[in-house]
PDB file of N, CA and C in Angstrom:
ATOM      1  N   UNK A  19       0.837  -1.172   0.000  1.00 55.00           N
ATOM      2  CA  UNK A  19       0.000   0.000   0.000  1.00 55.00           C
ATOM      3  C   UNK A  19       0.886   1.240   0.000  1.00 55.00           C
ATOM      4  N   UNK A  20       0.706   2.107  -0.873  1.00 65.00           N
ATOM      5  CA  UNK A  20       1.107   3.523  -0.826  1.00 65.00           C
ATOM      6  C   UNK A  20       1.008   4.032  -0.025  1.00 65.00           C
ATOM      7  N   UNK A  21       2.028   5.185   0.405  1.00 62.00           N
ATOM      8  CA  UNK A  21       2.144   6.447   1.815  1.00 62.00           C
ATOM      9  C   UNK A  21       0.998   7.248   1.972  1.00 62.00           C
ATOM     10  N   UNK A  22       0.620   7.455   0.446  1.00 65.00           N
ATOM     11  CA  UNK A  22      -0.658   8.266   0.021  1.00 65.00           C
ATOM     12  C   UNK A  22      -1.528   7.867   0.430  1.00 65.00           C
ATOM     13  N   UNK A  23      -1.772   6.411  -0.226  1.00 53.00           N
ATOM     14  CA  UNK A  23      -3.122   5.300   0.294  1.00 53.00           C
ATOM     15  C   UNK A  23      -3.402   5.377   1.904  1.00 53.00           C
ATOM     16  N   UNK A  24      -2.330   5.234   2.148  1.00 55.00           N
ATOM     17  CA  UNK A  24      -2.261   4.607   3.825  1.00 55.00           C
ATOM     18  C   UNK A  24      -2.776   6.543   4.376  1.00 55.00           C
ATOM     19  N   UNK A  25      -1.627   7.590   4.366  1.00 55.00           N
ATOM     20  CA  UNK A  25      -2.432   8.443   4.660  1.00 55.00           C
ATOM     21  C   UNK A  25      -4.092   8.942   4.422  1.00 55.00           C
ATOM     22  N   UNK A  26      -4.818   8.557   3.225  1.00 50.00           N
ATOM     23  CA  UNK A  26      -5.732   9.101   3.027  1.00 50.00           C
ATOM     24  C   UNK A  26      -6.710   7.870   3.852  1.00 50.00           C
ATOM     25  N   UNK A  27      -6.153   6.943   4.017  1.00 53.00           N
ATOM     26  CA  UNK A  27      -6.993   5.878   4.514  1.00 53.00           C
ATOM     27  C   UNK A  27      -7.053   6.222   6.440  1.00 53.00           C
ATOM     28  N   UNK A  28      -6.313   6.361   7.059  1.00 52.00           N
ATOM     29  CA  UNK A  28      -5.610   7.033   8.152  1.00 52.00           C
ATOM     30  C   UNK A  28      -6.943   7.794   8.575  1.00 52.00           C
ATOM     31  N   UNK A  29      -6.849   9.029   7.186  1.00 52.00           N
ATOM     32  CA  UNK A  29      -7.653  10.685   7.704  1.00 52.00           C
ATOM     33  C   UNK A  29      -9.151  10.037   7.458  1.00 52.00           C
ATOM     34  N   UNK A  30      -9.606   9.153   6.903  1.00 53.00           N
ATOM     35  CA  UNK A  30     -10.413   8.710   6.639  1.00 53.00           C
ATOM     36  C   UNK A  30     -11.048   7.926   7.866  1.00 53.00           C
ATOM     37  N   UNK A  31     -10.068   7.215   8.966  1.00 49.00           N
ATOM     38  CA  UNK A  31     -10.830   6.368  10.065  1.00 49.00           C
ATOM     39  C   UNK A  31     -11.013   7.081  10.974  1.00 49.00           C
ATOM     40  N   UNK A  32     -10.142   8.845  11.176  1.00 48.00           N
ATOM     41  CA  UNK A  32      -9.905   9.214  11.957  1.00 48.00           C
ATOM     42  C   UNK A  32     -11.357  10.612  11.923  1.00 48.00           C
ATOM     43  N   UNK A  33     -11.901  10.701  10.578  1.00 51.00           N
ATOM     44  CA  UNK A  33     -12.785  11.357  10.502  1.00 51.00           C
ATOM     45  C   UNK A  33     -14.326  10.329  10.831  1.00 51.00           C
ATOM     46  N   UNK A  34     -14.153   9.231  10.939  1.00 47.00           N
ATOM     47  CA  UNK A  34     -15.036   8.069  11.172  1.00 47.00           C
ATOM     48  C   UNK A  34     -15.211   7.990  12.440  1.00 47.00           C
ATOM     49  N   UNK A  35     -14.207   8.335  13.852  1.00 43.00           N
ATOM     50  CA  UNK A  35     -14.351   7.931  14.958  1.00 43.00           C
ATOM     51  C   UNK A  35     -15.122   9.164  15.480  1.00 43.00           C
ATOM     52  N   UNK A  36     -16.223   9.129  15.751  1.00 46.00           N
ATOM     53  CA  UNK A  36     -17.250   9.674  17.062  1.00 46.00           C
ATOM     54  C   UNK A  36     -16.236  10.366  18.038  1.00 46.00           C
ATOM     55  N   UNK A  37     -17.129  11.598  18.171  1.00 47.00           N
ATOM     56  CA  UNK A  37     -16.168  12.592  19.196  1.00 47.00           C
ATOM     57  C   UNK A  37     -17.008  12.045  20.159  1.00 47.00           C
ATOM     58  N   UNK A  38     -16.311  12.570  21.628  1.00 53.00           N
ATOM     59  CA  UNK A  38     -16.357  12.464  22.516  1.00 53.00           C
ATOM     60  C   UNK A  38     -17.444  13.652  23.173  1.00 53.00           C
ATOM     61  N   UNK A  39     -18.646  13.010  23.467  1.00 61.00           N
ATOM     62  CA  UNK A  39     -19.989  13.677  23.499  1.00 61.00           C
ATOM     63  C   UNK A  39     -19.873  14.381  25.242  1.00 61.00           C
ATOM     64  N   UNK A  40     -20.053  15.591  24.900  1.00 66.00           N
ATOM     65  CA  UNK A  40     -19.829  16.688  26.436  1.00 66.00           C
ATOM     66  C   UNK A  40     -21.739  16.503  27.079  1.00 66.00           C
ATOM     67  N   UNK A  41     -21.128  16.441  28.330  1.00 75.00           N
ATOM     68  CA  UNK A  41     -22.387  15.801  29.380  1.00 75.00           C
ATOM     69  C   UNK A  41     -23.555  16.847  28.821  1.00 75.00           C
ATOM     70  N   UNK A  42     -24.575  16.184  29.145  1.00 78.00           N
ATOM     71  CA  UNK A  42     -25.716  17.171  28.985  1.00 78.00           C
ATOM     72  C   UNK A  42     -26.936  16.652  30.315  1.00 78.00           C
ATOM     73  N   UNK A  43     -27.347  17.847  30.912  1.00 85.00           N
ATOM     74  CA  UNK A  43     -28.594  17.504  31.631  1.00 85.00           C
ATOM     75  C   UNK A  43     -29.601  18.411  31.063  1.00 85.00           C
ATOM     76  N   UNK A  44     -30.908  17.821  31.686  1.00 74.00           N
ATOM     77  CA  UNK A  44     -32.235  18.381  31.812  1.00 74.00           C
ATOM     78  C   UNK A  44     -31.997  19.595  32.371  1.00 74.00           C
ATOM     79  N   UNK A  45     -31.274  20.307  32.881  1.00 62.00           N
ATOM     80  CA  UNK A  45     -31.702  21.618  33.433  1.00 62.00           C
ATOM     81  C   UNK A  45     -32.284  21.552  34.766  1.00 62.00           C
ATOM     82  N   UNK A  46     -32.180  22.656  35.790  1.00 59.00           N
ATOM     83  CA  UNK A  46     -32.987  23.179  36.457  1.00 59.00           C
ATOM     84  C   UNK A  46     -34.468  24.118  36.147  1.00 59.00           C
ATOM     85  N   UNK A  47     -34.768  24.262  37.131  1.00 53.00           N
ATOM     86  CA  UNK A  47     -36.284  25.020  37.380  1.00 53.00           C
ATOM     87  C   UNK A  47     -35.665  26.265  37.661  1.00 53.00           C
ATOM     88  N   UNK A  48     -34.927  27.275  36.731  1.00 48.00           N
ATOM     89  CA  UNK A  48     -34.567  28.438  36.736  1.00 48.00           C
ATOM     90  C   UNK A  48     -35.213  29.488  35.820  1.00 48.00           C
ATOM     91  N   UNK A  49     -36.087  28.554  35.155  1.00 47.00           N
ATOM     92  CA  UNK A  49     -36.415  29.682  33.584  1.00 47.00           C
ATOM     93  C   UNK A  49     -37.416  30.317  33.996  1.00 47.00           C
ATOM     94  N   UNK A  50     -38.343  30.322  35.108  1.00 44.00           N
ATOM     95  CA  UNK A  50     -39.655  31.466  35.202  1.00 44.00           C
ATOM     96  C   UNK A  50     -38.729  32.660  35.905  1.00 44.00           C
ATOM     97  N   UNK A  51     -37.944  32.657  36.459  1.00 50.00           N
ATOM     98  CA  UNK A  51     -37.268  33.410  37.665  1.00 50.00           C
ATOM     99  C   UNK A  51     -37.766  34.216  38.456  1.00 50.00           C
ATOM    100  N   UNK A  52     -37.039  34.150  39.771  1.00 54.00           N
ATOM    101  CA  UNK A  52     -38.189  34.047  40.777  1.00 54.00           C
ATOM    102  C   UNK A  52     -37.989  33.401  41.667  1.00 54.00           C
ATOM    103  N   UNK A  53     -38.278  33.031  43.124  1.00 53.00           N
ATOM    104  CA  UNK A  53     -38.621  31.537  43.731  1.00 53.00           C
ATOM    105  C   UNK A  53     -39.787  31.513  43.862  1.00 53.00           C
ATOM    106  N   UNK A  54     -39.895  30.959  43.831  1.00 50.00           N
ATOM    107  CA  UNK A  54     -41.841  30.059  43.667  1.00 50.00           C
ATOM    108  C   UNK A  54     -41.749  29.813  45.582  1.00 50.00           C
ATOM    109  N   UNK A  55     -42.666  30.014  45.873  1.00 52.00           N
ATOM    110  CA  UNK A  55     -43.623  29.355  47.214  1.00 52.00           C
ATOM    111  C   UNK A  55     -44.393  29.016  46.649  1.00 52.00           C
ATOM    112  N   UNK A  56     -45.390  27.635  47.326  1.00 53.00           N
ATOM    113  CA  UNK A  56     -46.239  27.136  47.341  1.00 53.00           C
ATOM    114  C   UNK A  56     -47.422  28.178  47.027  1.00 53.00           C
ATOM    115  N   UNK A  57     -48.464  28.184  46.243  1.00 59.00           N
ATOM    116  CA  UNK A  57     -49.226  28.938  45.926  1.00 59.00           C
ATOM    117  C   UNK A  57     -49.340  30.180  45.158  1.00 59.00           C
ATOM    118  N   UNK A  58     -47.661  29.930  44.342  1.00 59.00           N
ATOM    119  CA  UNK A  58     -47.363  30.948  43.207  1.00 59.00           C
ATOM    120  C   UNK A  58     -46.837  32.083  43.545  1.00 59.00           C
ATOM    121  N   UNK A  59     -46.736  32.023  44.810  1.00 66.00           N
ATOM    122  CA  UNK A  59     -46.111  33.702  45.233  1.00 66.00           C
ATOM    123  C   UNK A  59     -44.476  33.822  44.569  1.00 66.00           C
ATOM    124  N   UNK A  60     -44.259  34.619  44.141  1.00 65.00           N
ATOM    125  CA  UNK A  60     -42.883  34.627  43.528  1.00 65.00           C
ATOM    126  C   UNK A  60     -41.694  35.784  44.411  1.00 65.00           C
ATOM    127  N   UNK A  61     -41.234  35.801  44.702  1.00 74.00           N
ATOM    128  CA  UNK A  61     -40.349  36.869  45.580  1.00 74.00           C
ATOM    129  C   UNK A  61     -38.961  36.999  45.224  1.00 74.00           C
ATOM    130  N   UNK A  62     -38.797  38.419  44.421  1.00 77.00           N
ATOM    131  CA  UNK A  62     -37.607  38.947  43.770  1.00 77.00           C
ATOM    132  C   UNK A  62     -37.493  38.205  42.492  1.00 77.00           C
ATOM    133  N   UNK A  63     -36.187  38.095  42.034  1.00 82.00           N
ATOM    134  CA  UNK A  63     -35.451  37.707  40.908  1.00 82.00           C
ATOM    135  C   UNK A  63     -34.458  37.084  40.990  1.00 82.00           C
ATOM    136  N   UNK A  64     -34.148  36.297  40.944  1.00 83.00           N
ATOM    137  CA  UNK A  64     -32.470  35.749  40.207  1.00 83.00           C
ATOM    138  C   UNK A  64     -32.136  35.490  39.198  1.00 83.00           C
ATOM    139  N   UNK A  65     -30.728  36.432  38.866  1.00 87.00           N
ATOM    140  CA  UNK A  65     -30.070  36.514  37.737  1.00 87.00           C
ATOM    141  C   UNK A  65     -29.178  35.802  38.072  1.00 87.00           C
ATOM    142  N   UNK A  66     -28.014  35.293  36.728  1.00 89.00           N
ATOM    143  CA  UNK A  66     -27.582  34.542  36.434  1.00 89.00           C
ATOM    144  C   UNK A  66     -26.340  34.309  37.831  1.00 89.00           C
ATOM    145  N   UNK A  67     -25.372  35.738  37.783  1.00 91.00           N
ATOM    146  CA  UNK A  67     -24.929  35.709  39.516  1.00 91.00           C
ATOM    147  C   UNK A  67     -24.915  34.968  40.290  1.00 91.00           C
ATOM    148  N   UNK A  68     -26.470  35.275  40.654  1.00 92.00           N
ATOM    149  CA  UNK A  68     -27.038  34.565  42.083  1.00 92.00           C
ATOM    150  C   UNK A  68     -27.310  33.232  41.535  1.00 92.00           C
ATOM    151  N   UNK A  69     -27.587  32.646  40.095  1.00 93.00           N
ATOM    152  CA  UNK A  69     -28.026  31.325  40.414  1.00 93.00           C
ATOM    153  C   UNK A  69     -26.582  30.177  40.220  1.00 93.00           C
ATOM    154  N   UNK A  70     -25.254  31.179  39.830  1.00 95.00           N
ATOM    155  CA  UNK A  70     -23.982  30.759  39.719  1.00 95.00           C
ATOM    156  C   UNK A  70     -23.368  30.394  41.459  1.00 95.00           C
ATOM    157  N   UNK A  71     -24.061  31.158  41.861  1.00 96.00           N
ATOM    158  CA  UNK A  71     -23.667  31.669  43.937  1.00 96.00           C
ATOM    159  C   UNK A  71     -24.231  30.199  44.379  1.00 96.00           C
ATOM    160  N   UNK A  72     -25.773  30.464  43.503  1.00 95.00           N
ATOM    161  CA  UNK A  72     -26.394  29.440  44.835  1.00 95.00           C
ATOM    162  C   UNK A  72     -25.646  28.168  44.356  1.00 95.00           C
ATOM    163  N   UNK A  73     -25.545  27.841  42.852  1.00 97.00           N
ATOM    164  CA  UNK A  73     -25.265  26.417  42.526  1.00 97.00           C
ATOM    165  C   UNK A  73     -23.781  26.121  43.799  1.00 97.00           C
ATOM    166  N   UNK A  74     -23.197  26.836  43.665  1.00 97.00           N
ATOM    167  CA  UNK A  74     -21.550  27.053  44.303  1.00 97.00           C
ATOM    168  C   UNK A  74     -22.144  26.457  45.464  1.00 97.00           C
ATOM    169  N   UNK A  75     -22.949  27.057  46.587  1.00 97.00           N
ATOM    170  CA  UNK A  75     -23.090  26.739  47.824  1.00 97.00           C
ATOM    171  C   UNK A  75     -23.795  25.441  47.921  1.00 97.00           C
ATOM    172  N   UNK A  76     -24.732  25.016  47.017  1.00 97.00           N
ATOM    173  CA  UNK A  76     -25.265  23.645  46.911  1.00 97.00           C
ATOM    174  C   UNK A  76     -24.098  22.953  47.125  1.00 97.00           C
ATOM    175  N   UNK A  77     -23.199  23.089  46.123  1.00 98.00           N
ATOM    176  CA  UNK A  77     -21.974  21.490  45.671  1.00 98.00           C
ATOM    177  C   UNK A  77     -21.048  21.796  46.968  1.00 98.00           C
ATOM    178  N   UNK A  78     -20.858  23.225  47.212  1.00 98.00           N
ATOM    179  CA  UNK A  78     -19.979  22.829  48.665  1.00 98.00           C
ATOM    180  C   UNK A  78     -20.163  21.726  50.141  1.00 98.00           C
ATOM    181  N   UNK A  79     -21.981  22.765  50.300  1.00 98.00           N
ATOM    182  CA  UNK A  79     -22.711  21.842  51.097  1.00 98.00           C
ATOM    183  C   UNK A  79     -22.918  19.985  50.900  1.00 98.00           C
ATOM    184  N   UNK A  80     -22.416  19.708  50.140  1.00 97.00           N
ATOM    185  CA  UNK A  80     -22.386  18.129  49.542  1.00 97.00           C
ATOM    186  C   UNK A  80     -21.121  17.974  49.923  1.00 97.00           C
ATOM    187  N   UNK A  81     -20.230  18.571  49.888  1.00 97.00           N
ATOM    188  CA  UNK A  81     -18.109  18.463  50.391  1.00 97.00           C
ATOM    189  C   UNK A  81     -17.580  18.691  48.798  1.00 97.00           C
ATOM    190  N   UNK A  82     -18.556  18.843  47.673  1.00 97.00           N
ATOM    191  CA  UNK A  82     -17.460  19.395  46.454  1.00 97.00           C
ATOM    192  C   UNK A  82     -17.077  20.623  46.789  1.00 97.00           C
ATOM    193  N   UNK A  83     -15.587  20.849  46.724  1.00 97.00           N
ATOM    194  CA  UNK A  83     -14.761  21.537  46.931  1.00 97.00           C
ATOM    195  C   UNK A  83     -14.583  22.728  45.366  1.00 97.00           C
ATOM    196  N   UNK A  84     -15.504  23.437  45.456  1.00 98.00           N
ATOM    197  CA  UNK A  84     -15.312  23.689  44.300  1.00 98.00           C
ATOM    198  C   UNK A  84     -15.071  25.216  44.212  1.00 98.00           C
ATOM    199  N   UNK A  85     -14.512  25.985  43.240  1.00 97.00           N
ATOM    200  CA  UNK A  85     -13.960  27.138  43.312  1.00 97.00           C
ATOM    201  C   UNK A  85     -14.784  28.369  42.987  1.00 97.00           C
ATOM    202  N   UNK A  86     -15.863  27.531  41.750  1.00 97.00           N
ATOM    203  CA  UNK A  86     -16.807  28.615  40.974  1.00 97.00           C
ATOM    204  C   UNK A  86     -17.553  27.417  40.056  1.00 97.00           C
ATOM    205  N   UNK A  87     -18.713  27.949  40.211  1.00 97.00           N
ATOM    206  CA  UNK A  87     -19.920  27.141  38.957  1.00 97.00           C
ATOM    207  C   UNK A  87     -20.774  27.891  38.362  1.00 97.00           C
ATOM    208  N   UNK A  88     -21.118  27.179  37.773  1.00 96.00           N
ATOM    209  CA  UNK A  88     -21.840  28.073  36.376  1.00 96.00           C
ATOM    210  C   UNK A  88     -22.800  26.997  35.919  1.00 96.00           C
ATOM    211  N   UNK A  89     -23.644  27.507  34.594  1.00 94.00           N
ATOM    212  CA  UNK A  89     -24.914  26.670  33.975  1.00 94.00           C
ATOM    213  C   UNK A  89     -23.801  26.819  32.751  1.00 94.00           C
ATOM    214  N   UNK A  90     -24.332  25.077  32.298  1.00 92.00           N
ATOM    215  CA  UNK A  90     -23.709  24.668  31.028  1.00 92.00           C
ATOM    216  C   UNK A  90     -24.021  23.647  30.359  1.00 92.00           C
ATOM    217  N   UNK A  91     -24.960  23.516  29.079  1.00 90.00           N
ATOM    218  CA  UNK A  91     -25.200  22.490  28.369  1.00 90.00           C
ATOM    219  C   UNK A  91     -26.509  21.777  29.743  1.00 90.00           C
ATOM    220  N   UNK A  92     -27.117  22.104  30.247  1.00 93.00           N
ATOM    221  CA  UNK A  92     -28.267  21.822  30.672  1.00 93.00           C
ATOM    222  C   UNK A  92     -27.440  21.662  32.331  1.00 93.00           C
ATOM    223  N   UNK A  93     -26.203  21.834  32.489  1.00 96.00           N
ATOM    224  CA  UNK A  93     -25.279  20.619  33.829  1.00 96.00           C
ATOM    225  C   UNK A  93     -25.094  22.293  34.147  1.00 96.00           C
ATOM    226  N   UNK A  94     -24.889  21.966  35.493  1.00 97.00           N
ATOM    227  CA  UNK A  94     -23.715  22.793  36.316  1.00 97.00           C
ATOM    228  C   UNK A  94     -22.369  22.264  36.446  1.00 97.00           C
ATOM    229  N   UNK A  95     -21.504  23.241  35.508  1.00 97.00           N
ATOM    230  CA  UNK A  95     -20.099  23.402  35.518  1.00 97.00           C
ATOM    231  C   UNK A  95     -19.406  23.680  36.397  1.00 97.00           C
ATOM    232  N   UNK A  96     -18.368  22.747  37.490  1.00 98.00           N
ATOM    233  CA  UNK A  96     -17.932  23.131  38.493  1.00 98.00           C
ATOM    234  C   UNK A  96     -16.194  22.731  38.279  1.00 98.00           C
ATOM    235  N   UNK A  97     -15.795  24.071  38.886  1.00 98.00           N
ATOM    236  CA  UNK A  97     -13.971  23.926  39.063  1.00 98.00           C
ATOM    237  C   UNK A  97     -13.690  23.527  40.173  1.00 98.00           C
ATOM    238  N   UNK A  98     -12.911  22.316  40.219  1.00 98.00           N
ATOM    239  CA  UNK A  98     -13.233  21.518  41.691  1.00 98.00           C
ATOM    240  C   UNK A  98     -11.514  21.651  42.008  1.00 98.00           C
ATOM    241  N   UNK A  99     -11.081  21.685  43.459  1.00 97.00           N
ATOM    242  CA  UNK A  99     -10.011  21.728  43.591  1.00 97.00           C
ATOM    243  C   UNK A  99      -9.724  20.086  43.650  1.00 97.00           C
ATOM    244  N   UNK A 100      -8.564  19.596  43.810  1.00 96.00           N
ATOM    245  CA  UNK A 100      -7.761  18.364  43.739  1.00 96.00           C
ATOM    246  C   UNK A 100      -6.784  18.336  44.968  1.00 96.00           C
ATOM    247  N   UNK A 101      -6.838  17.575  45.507  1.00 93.00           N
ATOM    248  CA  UNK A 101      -6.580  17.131  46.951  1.00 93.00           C
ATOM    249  C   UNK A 101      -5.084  17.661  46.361  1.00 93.00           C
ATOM    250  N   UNK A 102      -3.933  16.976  45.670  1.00 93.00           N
ATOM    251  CA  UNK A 102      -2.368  17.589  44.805  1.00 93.00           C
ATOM    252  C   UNK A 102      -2.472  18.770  44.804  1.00 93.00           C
ATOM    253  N   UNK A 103      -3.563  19.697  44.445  1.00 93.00           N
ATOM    254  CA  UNK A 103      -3.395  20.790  43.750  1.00 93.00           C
ATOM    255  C   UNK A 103      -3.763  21.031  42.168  1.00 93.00           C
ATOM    256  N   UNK A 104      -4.313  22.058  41.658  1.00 96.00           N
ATOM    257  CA  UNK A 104      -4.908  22.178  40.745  1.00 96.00           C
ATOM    258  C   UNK A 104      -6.306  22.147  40.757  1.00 96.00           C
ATOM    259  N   UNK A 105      -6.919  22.194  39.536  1.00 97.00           N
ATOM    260  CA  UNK A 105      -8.422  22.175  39.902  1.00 97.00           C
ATOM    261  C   UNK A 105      -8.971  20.881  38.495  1.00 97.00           C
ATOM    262  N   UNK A 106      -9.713  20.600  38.274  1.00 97.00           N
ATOM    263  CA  UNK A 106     -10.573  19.933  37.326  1.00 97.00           C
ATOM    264  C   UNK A 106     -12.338  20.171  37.058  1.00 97.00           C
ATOM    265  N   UNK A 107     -12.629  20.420  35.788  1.00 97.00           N
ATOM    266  CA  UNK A 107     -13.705  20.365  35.904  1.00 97.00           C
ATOM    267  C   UNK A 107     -14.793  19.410  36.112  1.00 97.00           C
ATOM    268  N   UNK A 108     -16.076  19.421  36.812  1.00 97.00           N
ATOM    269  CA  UNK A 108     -16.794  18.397  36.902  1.00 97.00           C
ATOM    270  C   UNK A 108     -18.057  18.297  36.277  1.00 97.00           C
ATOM    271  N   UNK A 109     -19.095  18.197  35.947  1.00 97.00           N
ATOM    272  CA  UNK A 109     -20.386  18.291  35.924  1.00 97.00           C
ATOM    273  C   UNK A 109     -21.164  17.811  36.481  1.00 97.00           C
ATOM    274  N   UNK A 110     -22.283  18.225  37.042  1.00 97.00           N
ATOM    275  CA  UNK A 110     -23.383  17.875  38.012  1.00 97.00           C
ATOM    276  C   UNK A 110     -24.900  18.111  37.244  1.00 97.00           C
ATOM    277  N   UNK A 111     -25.634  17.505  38.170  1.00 96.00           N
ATOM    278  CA  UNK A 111     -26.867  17.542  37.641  1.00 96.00           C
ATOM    279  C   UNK A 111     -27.365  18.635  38.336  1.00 96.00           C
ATOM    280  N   UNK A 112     -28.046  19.524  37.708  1.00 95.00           N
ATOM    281  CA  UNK A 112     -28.975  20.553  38.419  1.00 95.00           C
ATOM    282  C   UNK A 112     -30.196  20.566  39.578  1.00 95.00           C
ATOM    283  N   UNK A 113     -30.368  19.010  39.267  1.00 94.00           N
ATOM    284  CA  UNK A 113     -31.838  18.921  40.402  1.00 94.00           C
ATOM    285  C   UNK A 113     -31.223  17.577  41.246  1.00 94.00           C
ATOM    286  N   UNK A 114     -30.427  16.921  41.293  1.00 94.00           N
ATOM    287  CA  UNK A 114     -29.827  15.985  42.069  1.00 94.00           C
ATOM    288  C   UNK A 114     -28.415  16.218  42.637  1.00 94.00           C
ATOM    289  N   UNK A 115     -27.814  16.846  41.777  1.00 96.00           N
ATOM    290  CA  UNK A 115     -26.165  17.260  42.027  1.00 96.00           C
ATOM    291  C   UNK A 115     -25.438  16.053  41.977  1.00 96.00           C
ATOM    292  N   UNK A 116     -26.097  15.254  41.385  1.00 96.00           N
ATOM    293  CA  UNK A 116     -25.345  14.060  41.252  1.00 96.00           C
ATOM    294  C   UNK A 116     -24.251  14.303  39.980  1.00 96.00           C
ATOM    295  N   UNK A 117     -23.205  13.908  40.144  1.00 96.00           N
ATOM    296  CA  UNK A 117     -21.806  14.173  39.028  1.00 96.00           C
ATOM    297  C   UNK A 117     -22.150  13.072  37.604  1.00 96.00           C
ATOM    298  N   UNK A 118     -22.091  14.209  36.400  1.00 94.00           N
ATOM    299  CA  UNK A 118     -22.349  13.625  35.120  1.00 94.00           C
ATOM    300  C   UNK A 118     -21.114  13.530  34.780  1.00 94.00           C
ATOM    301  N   UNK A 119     -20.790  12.243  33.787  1.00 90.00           N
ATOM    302  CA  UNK A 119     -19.879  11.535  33.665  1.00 90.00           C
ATOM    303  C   UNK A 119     -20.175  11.955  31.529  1.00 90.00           C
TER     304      UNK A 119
END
């Protein structure tokens, strides 16, 4: 087989292999904004900020050690520190906080 062959055959399996699919959740209950009480009462607003703050204090309160989170692709995006040092990102679920893989 040719260098040619073999390269074009190469770019060819390598355009064939499936990327590597970034987590996705359902989302939270953030889109009316607001907090809801029981019986529709709504009190204030939260913007994006505060719902970056609260996610933060959720994953701490669980022991993720995390630096800063955010909404992403339906998941909360969290920079988690590493026992060594450094940080890694994680993803969580918005209504369980369970870590998406």
């Amino acid at each position: 087989m040719s260098k040619k062959l073999m390269s074009v055959f190469a770019l060819a399996l390598l355009a064939a292999t499936p990327a590597t699919a970034a987590p996705f959740c359902t989302g939270g209950d953030w889109g009316s904004g607001g907090i809801r009480i029981s019986g529709g009462i709504r009190i204030g607003t939260i913007d994006s900020d505060d719902r970056h703050e609260i996610n933060l204090m959720r994953l701490r309160r669980i022991g993720v050690d995390a630096t800063r989170a955010e909404e992403w692709n339906g998941c909360i995006r969290a920079f988690v520190r590493q026992p060594g040092g450094g940080e890694i990102m994680q993803f969580f679920d918005p209504n369980t906080l369970e870590q998406v893989y």
